[in-house]
PDB file of C-alpha atoms in Angstrom:
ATOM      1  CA  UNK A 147       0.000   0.000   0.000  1.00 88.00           C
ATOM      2  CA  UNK A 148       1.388   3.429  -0.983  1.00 94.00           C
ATOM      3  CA  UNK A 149       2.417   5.721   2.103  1.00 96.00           C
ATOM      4  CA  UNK A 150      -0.588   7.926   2.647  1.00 96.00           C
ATOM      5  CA  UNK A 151       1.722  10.922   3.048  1.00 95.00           C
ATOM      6  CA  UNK A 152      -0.494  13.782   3.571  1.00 94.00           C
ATOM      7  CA  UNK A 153      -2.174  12.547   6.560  1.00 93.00           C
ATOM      8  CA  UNK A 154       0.942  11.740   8.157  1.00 94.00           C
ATOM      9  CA  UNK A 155       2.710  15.299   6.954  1.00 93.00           C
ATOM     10  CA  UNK A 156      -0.679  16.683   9.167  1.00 91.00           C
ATOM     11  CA  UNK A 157       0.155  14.435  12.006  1.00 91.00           C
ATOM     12  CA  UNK A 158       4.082  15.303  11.399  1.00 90.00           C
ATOM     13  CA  UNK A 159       3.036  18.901  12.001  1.00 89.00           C
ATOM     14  CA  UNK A 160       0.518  19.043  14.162  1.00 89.00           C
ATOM     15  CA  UNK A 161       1.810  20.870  17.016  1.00 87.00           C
ATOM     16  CA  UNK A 162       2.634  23.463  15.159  1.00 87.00           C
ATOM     17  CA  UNK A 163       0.776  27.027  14.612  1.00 84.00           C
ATOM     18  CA  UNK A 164      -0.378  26.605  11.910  1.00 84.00           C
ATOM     19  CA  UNK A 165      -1.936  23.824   9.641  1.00 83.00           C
ATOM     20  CA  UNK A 166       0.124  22.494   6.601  1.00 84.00           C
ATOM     21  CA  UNK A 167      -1.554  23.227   3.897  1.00 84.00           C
ATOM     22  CA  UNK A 168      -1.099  21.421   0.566  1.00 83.00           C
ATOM     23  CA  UNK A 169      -0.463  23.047  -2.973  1.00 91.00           C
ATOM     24  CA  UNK A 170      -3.882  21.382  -5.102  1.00 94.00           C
ATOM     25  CA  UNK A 171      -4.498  21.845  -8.616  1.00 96.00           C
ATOM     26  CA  UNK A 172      -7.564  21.036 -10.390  1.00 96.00           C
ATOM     27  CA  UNK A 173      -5.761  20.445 -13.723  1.00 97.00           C
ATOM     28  CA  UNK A 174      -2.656  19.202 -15.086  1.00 97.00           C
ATOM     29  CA  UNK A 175      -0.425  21.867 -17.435  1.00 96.00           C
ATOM     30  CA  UNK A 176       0.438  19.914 -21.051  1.00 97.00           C
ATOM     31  CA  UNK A 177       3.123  20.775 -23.508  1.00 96.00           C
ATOM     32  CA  UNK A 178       2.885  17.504 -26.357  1.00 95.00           C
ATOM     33  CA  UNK A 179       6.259  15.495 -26.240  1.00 95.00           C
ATOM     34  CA  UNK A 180       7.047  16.864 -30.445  1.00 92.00           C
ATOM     35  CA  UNK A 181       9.659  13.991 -31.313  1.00 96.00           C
ATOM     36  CA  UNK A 182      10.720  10.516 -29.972  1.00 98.00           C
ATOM     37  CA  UNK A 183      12.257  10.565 -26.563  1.00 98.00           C
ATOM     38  CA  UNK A 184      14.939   9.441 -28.534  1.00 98.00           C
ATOM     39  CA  UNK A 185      15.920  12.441 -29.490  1.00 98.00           C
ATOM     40  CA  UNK A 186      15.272  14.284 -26.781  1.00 98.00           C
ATOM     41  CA  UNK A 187      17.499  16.616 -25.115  1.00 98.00           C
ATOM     42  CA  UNK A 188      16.580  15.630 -21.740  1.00 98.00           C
ATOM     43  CA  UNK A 189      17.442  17.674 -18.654  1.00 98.00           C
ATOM     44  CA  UNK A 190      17.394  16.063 -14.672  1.00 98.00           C
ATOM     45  CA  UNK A 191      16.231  18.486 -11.620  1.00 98.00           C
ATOM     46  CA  UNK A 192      16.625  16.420  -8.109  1.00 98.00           C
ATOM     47  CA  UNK A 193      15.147  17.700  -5.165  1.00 98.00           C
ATOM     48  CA  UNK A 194      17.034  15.822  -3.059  1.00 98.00           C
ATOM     49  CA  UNK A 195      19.785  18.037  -2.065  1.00 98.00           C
ATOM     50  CA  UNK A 196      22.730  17.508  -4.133  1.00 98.00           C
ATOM     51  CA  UNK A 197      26.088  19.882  -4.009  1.00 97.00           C
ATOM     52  CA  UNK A 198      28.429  19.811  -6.398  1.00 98.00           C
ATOM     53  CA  UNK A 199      32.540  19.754  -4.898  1.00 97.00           C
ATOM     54  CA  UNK A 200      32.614  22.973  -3.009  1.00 94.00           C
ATOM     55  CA  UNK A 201      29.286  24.574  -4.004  1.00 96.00           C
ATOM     56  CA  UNK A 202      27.690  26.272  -0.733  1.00 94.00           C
ATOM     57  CA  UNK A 203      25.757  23.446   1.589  1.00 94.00           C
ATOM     58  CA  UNK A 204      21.838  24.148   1.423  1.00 96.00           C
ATOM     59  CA  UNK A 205      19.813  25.306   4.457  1.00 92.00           C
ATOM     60  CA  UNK A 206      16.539  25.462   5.521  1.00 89.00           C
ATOM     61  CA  UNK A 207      13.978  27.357   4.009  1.00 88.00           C
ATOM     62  CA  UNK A 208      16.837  27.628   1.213  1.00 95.00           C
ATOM     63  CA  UNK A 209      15.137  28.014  -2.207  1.00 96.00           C
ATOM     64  CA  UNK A 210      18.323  28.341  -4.312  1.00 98.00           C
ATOM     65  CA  UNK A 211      19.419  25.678  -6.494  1.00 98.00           C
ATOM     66  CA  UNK A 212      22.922  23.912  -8.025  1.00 98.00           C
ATOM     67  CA  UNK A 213      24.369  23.060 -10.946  1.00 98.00           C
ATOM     68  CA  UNK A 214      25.981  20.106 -11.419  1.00 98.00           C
ATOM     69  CA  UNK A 215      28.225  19.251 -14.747  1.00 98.00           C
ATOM     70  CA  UNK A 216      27.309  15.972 -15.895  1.00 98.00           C
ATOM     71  CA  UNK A 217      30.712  14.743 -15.955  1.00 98.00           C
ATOM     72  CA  UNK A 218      30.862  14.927 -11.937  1.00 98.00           C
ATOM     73  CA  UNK A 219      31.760  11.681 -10.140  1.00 98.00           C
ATOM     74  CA  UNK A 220      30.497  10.659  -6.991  1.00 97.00           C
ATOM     75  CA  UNK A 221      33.282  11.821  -4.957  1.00 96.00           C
ATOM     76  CA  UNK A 222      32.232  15.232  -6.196  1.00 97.00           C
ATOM     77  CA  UNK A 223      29.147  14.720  -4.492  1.00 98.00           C
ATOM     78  CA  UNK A 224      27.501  15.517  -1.474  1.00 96.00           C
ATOM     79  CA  UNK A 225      23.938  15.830   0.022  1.00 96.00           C
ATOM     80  CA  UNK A 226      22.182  18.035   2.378  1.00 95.00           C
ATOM     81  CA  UNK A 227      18.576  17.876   3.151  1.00 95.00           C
ATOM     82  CA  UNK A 228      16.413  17.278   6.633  1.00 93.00           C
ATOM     83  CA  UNK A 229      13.650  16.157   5.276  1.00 93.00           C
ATOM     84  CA  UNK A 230      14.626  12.346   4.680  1.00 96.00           C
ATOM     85  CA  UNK A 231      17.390   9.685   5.712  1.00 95.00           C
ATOM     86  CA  UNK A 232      20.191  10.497   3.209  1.00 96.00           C
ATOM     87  CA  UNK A 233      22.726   8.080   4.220  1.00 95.00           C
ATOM     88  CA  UNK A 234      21.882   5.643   1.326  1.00 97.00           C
ATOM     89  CA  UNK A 235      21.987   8.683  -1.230  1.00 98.00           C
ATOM     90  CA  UNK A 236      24.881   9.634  -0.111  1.00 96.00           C
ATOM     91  CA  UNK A 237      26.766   6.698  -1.069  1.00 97.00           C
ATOM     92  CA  UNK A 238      24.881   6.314  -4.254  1.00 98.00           C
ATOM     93  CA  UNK A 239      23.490   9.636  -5.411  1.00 98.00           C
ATOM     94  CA  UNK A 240      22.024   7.935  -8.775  1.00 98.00           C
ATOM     95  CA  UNK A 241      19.102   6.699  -5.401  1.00 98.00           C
ATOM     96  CA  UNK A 242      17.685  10.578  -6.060  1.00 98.00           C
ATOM     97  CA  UNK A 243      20.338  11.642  -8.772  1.00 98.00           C
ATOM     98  CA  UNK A 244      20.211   9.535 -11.753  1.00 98.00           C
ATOM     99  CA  UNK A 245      22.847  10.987 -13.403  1.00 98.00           C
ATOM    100  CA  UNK A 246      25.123   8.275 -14.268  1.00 98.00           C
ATOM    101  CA  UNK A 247      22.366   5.756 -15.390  1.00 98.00           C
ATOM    102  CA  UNK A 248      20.722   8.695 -17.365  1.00 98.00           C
ATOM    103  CA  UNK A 249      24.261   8.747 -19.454  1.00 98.00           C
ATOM    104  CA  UNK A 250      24.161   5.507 -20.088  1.00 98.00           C
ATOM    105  CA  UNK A 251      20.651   5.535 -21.255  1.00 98.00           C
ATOM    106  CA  UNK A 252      22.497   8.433 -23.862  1.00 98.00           C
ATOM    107  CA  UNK A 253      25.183   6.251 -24.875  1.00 98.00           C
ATOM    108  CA  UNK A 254      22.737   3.653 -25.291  1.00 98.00           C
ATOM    109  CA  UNK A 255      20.620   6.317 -27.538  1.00 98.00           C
ATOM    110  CA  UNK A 256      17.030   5.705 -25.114  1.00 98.00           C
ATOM    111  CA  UNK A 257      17.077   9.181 -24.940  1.00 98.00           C
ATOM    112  CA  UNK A 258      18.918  11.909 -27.243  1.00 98.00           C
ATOM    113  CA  UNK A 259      20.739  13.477 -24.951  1.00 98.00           C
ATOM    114  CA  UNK A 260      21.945  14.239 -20.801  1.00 98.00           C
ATOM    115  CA  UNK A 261      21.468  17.746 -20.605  1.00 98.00           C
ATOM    116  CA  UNK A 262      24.436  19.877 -19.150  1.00 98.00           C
ATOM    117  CA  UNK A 263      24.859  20.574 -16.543  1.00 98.00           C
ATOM    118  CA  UNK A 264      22.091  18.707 -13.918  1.00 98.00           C
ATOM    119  CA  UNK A 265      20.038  20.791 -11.550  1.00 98.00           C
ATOM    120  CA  UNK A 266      19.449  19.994  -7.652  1.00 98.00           C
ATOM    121  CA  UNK A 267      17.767  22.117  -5.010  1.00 98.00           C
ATOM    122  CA  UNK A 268      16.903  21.047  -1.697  1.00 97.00           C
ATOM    123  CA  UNK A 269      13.223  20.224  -1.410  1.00 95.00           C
ATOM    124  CA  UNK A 270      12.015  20.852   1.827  1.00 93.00           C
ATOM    125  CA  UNK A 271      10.980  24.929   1.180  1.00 94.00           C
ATOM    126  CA  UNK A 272       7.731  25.720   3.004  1.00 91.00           C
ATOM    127  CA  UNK A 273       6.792  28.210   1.008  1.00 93.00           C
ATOM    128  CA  UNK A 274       4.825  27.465  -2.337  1.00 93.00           C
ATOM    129  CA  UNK A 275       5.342  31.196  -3.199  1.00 94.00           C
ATOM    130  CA  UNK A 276       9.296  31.079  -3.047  1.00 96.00           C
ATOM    131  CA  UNK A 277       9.249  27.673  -5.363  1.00 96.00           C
ATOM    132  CA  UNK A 278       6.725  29.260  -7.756  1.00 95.00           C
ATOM    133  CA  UNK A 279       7.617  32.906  -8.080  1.00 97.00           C
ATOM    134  CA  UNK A 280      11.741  32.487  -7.698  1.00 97.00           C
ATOM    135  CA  UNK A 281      13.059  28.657  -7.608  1.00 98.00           C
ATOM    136  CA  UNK A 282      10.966  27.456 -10.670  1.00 97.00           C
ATOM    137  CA  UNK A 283      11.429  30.735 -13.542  1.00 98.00           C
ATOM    138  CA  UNK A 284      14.912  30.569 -12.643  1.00 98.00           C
ATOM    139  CA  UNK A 285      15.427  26.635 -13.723  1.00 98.00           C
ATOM    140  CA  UNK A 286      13.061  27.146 -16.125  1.00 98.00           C
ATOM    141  CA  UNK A 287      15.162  29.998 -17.763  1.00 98.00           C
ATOM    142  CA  UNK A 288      17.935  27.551 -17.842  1.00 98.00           C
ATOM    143  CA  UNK A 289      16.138  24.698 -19.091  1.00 98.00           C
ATOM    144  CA  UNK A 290      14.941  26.912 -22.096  1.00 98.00           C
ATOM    145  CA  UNK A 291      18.494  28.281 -22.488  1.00 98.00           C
ATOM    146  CA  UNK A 292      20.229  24.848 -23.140  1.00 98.00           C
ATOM    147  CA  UNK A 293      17.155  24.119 -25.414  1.00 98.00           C
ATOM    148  CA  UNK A 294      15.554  20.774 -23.527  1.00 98.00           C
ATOM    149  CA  UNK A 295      13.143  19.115 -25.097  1.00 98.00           C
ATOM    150  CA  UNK A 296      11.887  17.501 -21.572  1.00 98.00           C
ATOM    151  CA  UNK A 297      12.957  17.605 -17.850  1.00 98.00           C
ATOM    152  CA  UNK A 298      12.856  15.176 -15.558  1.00 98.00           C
ATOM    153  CA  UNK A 299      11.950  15.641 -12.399  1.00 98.00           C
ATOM    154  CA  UNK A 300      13.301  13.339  -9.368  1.00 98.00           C
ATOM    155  CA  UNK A 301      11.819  14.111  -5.365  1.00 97.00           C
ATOM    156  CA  UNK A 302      13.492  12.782  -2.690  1.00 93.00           C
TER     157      UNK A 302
ATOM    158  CA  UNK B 609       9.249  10.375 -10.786  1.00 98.00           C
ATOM    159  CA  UNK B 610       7.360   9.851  -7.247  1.00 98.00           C
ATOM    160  CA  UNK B 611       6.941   7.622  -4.502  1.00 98.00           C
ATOM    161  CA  UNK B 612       4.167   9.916  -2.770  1.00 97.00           C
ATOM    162  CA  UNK B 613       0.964   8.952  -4.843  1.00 98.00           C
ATOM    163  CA  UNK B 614      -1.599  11.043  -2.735  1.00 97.00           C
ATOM    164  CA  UNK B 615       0.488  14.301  -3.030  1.00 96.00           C
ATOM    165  CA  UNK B 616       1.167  13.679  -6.988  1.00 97.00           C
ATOM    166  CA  UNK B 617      -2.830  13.471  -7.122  1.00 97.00           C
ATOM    167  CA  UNK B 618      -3.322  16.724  -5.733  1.00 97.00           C
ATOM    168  CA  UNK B 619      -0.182  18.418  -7.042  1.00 96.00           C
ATOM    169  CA  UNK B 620      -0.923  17.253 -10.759  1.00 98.00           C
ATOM    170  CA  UNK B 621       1.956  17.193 -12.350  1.00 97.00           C
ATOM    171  CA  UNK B 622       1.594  16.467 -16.174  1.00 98.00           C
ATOM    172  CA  UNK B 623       3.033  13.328 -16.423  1.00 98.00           C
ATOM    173  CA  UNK B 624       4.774  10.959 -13.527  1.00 98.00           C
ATOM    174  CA  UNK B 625       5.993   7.206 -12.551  1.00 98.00           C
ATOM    175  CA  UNK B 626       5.195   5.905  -9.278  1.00 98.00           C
ATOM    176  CA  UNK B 627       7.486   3.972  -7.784  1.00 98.00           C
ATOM    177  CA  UNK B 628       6.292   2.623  -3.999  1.00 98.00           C
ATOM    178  CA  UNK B 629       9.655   2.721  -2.404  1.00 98.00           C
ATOM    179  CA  UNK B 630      11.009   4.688   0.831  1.00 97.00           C
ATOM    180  CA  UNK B 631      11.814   8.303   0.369  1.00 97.00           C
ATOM    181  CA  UNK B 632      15.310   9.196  -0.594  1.00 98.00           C
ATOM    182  CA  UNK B 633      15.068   6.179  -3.267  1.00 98.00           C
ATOM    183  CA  UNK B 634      13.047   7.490  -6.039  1.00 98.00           C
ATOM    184  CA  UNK B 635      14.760   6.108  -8.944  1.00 98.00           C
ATOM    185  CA  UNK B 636      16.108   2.792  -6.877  1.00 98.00           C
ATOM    186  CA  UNK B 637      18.447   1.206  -4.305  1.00 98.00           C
ATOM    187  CA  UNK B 638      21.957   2.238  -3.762  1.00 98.00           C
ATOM    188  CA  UNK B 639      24.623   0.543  -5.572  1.00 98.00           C
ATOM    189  CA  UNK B 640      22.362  -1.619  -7.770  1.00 98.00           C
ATOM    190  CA  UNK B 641      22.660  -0.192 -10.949  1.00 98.00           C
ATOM    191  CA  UNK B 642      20.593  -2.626 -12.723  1.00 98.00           C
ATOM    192  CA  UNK B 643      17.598  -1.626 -11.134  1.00 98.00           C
ATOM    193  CA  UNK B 644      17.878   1.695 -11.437  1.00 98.00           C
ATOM    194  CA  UNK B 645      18.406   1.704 -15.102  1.00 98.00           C
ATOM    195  CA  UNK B 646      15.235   0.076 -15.636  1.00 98.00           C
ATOM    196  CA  UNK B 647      13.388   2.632 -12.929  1.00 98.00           C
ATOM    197  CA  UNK B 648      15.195   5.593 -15.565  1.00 98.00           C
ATOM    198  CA  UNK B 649      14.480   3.493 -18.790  1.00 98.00           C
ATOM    199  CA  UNK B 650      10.457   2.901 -17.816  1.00 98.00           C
ATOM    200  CA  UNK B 651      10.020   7.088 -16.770  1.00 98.00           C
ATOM    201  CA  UNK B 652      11.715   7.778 -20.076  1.00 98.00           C
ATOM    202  CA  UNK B 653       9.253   5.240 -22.052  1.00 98.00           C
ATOM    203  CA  UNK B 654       6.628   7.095 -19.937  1.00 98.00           C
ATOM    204  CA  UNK B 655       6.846  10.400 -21.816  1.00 98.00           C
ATOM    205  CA  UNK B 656       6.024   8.846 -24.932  1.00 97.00           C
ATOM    206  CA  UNK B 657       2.972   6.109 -23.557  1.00 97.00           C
ATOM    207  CA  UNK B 658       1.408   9.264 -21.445  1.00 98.00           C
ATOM    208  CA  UNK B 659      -0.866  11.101 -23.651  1.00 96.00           C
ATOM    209  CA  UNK B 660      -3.632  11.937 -21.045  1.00 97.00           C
ATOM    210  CA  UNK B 661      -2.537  15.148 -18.617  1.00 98.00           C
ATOM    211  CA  UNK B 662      -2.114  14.113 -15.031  1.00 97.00           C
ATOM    212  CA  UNK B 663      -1.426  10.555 -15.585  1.00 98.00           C
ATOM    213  CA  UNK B 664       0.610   8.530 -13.262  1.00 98.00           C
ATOM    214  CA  UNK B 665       1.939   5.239 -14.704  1.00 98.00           C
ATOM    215  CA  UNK B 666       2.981   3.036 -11.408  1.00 98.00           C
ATOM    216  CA  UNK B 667       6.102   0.391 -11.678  1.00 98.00           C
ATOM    217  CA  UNK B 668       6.155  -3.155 -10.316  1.00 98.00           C
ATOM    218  CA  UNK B 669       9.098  -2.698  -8.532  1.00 98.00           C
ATOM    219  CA  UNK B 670       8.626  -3.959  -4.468  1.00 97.00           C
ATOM    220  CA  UNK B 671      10.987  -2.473  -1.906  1.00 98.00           C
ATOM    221  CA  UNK B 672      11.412  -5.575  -0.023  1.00 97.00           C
ATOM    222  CA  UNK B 673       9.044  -8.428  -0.969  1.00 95.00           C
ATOM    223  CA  UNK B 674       9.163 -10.316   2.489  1.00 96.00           C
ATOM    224  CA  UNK B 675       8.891  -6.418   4.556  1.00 93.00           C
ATOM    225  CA  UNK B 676       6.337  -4.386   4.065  1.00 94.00           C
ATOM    226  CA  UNK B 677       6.592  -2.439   7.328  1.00 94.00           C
ATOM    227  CA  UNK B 678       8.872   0.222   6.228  1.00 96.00           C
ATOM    228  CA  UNK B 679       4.849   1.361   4.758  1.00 96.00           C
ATOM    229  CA  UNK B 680       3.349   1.841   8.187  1.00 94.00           C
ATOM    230  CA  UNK B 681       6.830   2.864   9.864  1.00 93.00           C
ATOM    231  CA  UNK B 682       8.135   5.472   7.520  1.00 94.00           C
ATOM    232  CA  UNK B 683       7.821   9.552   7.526  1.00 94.00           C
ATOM    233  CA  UNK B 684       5.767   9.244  11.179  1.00 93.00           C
ATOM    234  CA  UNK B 685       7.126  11.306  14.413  1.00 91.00           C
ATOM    235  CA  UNK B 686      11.062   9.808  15.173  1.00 89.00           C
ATOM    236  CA  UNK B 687      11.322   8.137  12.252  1.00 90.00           C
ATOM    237  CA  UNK B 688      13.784  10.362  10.744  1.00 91.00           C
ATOM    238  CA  UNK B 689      17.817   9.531  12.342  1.00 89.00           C
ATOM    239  CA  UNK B 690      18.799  12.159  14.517  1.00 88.00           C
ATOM    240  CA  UNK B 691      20.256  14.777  12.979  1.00 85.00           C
ATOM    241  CA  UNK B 692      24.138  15.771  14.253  1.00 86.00           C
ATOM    242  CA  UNK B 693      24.461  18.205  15.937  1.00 90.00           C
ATOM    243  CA  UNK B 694      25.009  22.522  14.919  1.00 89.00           C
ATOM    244  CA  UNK B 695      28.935  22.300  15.842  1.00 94.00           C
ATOM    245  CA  UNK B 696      29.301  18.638  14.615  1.00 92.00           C
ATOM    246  CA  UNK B 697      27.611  19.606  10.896  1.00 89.00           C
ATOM    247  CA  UNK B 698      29.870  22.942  10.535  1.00 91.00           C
ATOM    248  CA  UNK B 699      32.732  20.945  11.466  1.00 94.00           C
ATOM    249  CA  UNK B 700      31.310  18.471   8.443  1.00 91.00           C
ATOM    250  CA  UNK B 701      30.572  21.400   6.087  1.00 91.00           C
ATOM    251  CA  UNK B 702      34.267  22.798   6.606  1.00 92.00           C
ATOM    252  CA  UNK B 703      35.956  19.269   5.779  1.00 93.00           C
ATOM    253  CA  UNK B 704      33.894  19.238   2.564  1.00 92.00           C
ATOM    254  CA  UNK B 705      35.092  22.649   1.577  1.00 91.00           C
ATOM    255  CA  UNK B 706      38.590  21.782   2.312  1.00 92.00           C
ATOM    256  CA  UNK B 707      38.497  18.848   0.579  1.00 92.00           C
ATOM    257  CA  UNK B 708      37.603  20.368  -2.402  1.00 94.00           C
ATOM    258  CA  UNK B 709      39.672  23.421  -2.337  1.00 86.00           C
ATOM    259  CA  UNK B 710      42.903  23.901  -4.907  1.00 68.00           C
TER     260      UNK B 710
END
């Protein structure tokens, strides 16, 4: 049975001042997918955290994000975020980072390309406002920059 | 990609995989690369079988076929490992810096 995780996020919360309150939508936004995946440029965005060598650690409330070249390796890595057990992405980031297998999936032409670089922020920002107003147009400003065709979106 | 079904219903997102594993494993298990190529190969196959907005394709994948009780253990109060502590993480953050500097 899936984790029903906005009951628990209530009971997680509870004793605070005020209720959480969830982001709903009554519709889902739709751009058509205009070639095979393929040949799609394809771009990864990981909430879960991930700094690149020496890039500043993330922080609470924190709504800034990293970039990561996709040539990184692991011991370039590291993870911050207080919102769930890290230890096993830490020693694996492809767990909430799937950058390596996404490369292979290029080499093996499933998709057209890895975008570069990756993107990573650190998912636990309270406020809706700060993720839609400033976190999201700037990634999106990059993703239409390198020219994506689709992004890929990975929680943690 | 998500393994939190009830918020991806109400959040909407235009296309997703579900994947029913513990948090901080969205696209797999560490070190088993195997599985997590196929977890990446299925959500890329997904954005050309979803053609209806808002639909979320769920994998077959099982966590842990004989445990199920990570379900009714995880993300409730004290499940998360303690956290170290203010002086013991900047002493952390410094090492990485160092570690990293020319």
């Amino acid at each position: 049975m899936p984790v029903a995780y906005i009951p628990r996020t209530r009971e997680l919360y509870a004793d605070y001042n005020n209720p959480y309150r969830w982001v709903t939508n009554d519709s889902a936004p739709w751009t058509p997918l205009r070639k095979p995946i393929a040949e799609c440029k394809v771009a990864l965005i990981s909430s879960g955290g991930i700094m690149y060598r020496d890039q500043p650690r993330f922080h609470r409330e924190d709504a800034s994000y990293r970039r990561i070249p996709k040539d990184a390796t692991r011991a370039d890595l590291n993870i911050w975020h207080f919102g769930y057990p890290t230890r096993d992405a830490q020693q694996d980031p492809n767990c909430v980072f799937p950058w390596e297998r996404l490369k292979e999936l290029e080499r093996e032409k499933v998709i057209g390309a890895l975008s570069d670089p990756c993107f990573s922020f650190m998912g636990g920002i309270y406020s809706a406002r700060k993720v839609r107003d400033e976190l999201a147009p700037q990634i999106a400003d990059d993703l239409k920059r390198a020219h994506v065709d689709a992004f890929y979106l990975v929680p943690a | 990609m998500t393994s939190a079904l009830d918020i991806t219903q109400a959040v909407k997102p235009p296309r997703a995989v579900f994947l029913n594993f513990p948090l901080g494993h969205q696209t797999g298990k560490p070190n088993q690369p195997d599985l997590q190529r196929q977890i990446v190969k299925d959500a890329m196959r997904a954005f050309e079988t979803i053609a209806r907005p808002g639909t979320i394709v769920e994998l077959p994948y099982v966590w842990d076929p004989n445990d199920r009780t990570w379900e009714t253990r995880d993300y409730t109060k004290g499940w998360m490992p303690e956290r170290p502590s203010k002086e013991e993480a900047d002493r952390e953050e410094a090492e990485r810096r160092a570690r990293y500097a020319k």
